Coordinates of N, CA and C in Angstrom, one line a residue:
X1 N 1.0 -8.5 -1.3 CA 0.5 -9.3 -0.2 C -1.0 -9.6 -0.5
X2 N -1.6 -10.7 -0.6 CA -2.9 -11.4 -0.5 C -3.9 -11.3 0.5
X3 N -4.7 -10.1 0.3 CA -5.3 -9.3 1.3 C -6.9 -9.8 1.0
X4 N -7.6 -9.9 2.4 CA -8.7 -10.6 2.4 C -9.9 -9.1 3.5
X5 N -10.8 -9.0 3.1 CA -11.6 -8.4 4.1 C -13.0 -8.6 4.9
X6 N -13.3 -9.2 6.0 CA -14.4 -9.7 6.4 C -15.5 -8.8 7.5
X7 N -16.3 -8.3 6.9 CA -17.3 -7.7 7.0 C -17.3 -6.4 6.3
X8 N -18.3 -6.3 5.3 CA -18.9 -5.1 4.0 C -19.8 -3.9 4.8
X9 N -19.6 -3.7 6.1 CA -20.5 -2.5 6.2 C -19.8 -1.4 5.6
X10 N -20.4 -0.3 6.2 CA -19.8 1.1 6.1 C -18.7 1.5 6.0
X11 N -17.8 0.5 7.4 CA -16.3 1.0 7.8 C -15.5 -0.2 6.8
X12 N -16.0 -1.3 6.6 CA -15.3 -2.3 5.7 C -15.1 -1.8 4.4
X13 N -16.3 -1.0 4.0 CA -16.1 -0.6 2.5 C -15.2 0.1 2.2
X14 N -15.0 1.4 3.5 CA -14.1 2.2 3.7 C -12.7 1.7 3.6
X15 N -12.8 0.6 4.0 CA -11.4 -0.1 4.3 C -10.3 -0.5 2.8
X16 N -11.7 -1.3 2.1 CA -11.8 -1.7 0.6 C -11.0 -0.8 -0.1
X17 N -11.9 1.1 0.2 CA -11.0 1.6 -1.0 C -9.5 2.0 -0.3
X18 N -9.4 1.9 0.7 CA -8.1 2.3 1.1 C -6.9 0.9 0.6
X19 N -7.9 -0.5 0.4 CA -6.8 -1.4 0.2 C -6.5 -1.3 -1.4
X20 N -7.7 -0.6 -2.1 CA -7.3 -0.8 -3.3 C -6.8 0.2 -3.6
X21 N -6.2 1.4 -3.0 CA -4.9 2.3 -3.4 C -4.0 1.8 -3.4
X22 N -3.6 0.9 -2.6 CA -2.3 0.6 -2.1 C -1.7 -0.9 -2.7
X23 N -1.0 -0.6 -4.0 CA -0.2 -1.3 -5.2 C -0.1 -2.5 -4.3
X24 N 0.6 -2.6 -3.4 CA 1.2 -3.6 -2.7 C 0.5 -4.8 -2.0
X25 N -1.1 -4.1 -1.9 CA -1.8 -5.4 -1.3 C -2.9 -5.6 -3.0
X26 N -2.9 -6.9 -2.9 CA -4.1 -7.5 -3.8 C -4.9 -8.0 -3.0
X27 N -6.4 -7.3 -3.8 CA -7.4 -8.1 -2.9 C -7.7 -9.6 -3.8
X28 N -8.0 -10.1 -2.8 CA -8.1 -11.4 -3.2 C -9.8 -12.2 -2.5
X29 N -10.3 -10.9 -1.5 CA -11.3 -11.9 -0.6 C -11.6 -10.9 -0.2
X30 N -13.2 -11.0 -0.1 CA -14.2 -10.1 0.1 C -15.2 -11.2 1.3
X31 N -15.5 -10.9 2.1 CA -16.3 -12.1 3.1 C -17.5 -10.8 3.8
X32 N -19.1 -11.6 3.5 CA -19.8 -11.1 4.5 C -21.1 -11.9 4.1
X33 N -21.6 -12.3 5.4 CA -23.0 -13.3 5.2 C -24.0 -12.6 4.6
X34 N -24.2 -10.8 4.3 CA -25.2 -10.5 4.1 C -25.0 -10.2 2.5
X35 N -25.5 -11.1 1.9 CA -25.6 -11.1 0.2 C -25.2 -9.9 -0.4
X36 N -26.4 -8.7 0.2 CA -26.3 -7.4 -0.1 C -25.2 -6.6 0.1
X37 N -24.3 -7.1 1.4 CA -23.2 -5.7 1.2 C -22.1 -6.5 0.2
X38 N -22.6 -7.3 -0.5 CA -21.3 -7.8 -1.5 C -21.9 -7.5 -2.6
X39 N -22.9 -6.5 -3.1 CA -22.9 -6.2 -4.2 C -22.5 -4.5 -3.9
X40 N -21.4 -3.8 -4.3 CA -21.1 -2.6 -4.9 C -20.5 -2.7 -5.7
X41 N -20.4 -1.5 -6.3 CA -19.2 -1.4 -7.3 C -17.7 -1.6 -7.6
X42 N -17.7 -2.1 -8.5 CA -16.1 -2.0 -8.9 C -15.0 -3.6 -8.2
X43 N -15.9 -4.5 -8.1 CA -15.6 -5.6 -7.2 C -15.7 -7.2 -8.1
X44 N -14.6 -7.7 -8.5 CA -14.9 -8.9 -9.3 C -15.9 -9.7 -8.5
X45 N -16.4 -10.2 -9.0 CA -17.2 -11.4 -8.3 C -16.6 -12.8 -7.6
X46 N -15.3 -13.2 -8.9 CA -14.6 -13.9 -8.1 C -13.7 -13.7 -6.7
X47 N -14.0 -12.9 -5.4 CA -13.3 -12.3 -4.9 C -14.4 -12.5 -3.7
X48 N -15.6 -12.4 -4.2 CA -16.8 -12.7 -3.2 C -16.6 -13.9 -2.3
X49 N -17.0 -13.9 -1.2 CA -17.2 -15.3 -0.4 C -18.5 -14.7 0.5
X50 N -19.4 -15.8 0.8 CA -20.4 -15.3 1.8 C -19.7 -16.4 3.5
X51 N -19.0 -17.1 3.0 CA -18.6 -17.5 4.6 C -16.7 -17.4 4.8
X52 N -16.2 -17.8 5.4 CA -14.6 -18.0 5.6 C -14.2 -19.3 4.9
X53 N -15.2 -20.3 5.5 CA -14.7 -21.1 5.3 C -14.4 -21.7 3.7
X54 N -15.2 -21.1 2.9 CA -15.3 -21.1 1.4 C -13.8 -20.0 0.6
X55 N -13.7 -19.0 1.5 CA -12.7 -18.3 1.4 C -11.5 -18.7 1.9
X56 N -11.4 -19.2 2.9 CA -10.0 -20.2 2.6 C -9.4 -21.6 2.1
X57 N -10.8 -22.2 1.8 CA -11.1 -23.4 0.6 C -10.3 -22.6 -0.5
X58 N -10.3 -21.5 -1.3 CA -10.2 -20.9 -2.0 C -9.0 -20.0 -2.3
X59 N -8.3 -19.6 -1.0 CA -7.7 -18.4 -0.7 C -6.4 -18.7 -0.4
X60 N -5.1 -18.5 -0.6 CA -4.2 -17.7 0.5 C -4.2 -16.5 0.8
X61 N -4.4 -16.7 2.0 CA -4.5 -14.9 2.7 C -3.3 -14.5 3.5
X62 N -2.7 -13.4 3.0 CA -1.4 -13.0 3.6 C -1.9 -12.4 4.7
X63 N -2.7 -11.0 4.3 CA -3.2 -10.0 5.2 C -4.7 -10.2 5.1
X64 N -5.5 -10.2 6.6 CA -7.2 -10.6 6.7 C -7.0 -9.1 7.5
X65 N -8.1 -8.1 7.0 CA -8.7 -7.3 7.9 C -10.1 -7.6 8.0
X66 N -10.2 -7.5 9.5 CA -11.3 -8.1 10.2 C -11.9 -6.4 10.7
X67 N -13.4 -6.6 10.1 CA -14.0 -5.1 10.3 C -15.6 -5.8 10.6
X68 N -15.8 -6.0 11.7 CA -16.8 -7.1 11.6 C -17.1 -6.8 13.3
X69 N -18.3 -7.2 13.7 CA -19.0 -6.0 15.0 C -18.0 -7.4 16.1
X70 N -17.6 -6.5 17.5 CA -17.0 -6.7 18.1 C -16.5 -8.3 18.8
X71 N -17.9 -9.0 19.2 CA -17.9 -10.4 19.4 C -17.2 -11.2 18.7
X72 N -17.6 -10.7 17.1 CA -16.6 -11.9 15.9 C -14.9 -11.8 15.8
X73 N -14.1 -10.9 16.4 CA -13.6 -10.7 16.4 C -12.7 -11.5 16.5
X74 N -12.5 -11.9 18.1 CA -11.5 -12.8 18.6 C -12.3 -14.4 17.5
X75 N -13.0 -15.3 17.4 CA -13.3 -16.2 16.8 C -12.4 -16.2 15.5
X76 N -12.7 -14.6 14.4 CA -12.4 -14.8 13.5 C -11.0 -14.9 13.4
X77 N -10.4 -13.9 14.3 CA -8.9 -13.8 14.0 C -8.2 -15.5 14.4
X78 N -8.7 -15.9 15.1 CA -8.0 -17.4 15.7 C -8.1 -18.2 14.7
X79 N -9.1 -18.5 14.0 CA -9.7 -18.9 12.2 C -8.4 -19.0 11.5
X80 N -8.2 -17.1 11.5 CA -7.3 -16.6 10.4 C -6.4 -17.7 10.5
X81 N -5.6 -16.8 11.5 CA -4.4 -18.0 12.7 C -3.9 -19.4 12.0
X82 N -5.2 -19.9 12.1 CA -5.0 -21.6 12.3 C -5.2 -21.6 10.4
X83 N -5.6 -20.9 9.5 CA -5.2 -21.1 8.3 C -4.0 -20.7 7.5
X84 N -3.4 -20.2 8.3 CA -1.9 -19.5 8.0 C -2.2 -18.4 7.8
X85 N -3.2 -17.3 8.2 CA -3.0 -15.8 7.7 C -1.6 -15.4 8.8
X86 N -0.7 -14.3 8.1 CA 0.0 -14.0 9.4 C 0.1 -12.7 9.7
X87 N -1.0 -12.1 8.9 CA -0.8 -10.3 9.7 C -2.4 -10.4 9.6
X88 N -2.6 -9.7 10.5 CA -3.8 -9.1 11.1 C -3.8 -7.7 11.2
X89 N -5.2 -7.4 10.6 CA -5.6 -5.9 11.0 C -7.3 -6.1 11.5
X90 N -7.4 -5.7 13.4 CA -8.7 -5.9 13.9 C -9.0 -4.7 13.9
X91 N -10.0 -4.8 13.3 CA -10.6 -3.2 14.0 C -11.1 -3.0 15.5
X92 N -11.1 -1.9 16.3 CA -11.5 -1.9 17.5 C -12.8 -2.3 18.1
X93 N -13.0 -3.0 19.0 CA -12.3 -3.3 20.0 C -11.5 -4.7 19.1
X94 N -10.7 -4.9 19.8 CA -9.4 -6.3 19.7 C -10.1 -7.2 19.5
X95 N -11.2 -7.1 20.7 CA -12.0 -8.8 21.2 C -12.8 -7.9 22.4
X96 N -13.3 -8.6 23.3 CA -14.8 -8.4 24.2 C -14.0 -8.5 25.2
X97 N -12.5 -9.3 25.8 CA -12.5 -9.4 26.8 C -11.1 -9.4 26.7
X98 N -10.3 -9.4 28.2 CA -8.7 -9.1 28.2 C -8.6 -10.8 27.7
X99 N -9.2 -11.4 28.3 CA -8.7 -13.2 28.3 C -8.9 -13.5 26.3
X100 N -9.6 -12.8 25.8 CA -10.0 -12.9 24.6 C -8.4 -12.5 24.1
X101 N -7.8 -11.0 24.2 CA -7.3 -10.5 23.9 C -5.7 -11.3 24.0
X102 N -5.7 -11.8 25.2 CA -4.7 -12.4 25.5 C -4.6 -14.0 24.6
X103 N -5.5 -13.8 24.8 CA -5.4 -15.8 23.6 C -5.4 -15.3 22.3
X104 N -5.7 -14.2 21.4 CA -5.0 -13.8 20.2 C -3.8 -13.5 20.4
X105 N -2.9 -12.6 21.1 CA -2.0 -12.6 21.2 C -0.9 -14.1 21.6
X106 N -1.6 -15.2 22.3 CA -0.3 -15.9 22.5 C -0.5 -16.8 21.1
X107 N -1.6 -16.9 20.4 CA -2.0 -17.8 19.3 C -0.8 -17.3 18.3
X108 N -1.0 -15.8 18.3 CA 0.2 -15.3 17.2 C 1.6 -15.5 17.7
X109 N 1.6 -15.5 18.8 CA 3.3 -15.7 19.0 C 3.7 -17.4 19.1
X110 N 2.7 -18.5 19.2 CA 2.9 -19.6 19.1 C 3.0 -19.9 17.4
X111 N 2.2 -19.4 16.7 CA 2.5 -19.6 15.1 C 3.5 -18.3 14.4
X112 N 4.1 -17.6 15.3 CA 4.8 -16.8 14.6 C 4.6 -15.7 14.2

């Protein structure tokens, strides 16, 4: 599965090595506007993006984990959505608001 991850802090990195144990997902997409958290170790370059929209110019993304502070949340997942990602993993909170939460959920069940 063609696995994408958007936002390099602390908990995103954490996320990284957990995707890169697991045989089954390839990373394919690394996303975060701040230059610096896209430089650690052990990370091709081709894999880098500083925005989304360069990354799905670029990308099929099966699986997007979105680790990214709470606001961007609902925006980015609807993004995903509308480029064909079809599994999501948000980190908490969901979104900022129930209405937020509620229009990711009908977005996913309108695209499947």
């Amino acid at each position: 599965m063609q696995t994408g991850i958007i936002g390099l802090g602390p908990h995103g990195k954490r996320l990284h090595k957990v995707v890169e144990r697991m045989p089954e997902l390839e990373l394919v997409a690394l996303v975060d506007s701040n230059q610096e958290a896209l430089v650690f170790e052990g990370v091709e370059s081709n894999v880098k993006y500083a925005n989304t929209e360069n990354m799905y110019a670029q990308e099929r993304i099966d699986l997007l984990i979105i680790a990214t502070n709470g606001p961007s949340h609902h925006p980015l997942a609807v993004e995903a959505m509308q480029n064909g990602v079809t599994h999501l993993l948000i980190e908490k909170p969901m979104a900022c608001s129930v209405e937020e939460c509620q229009s990711i959920e009908a977005i996913a069940a309108e695209k499947g």
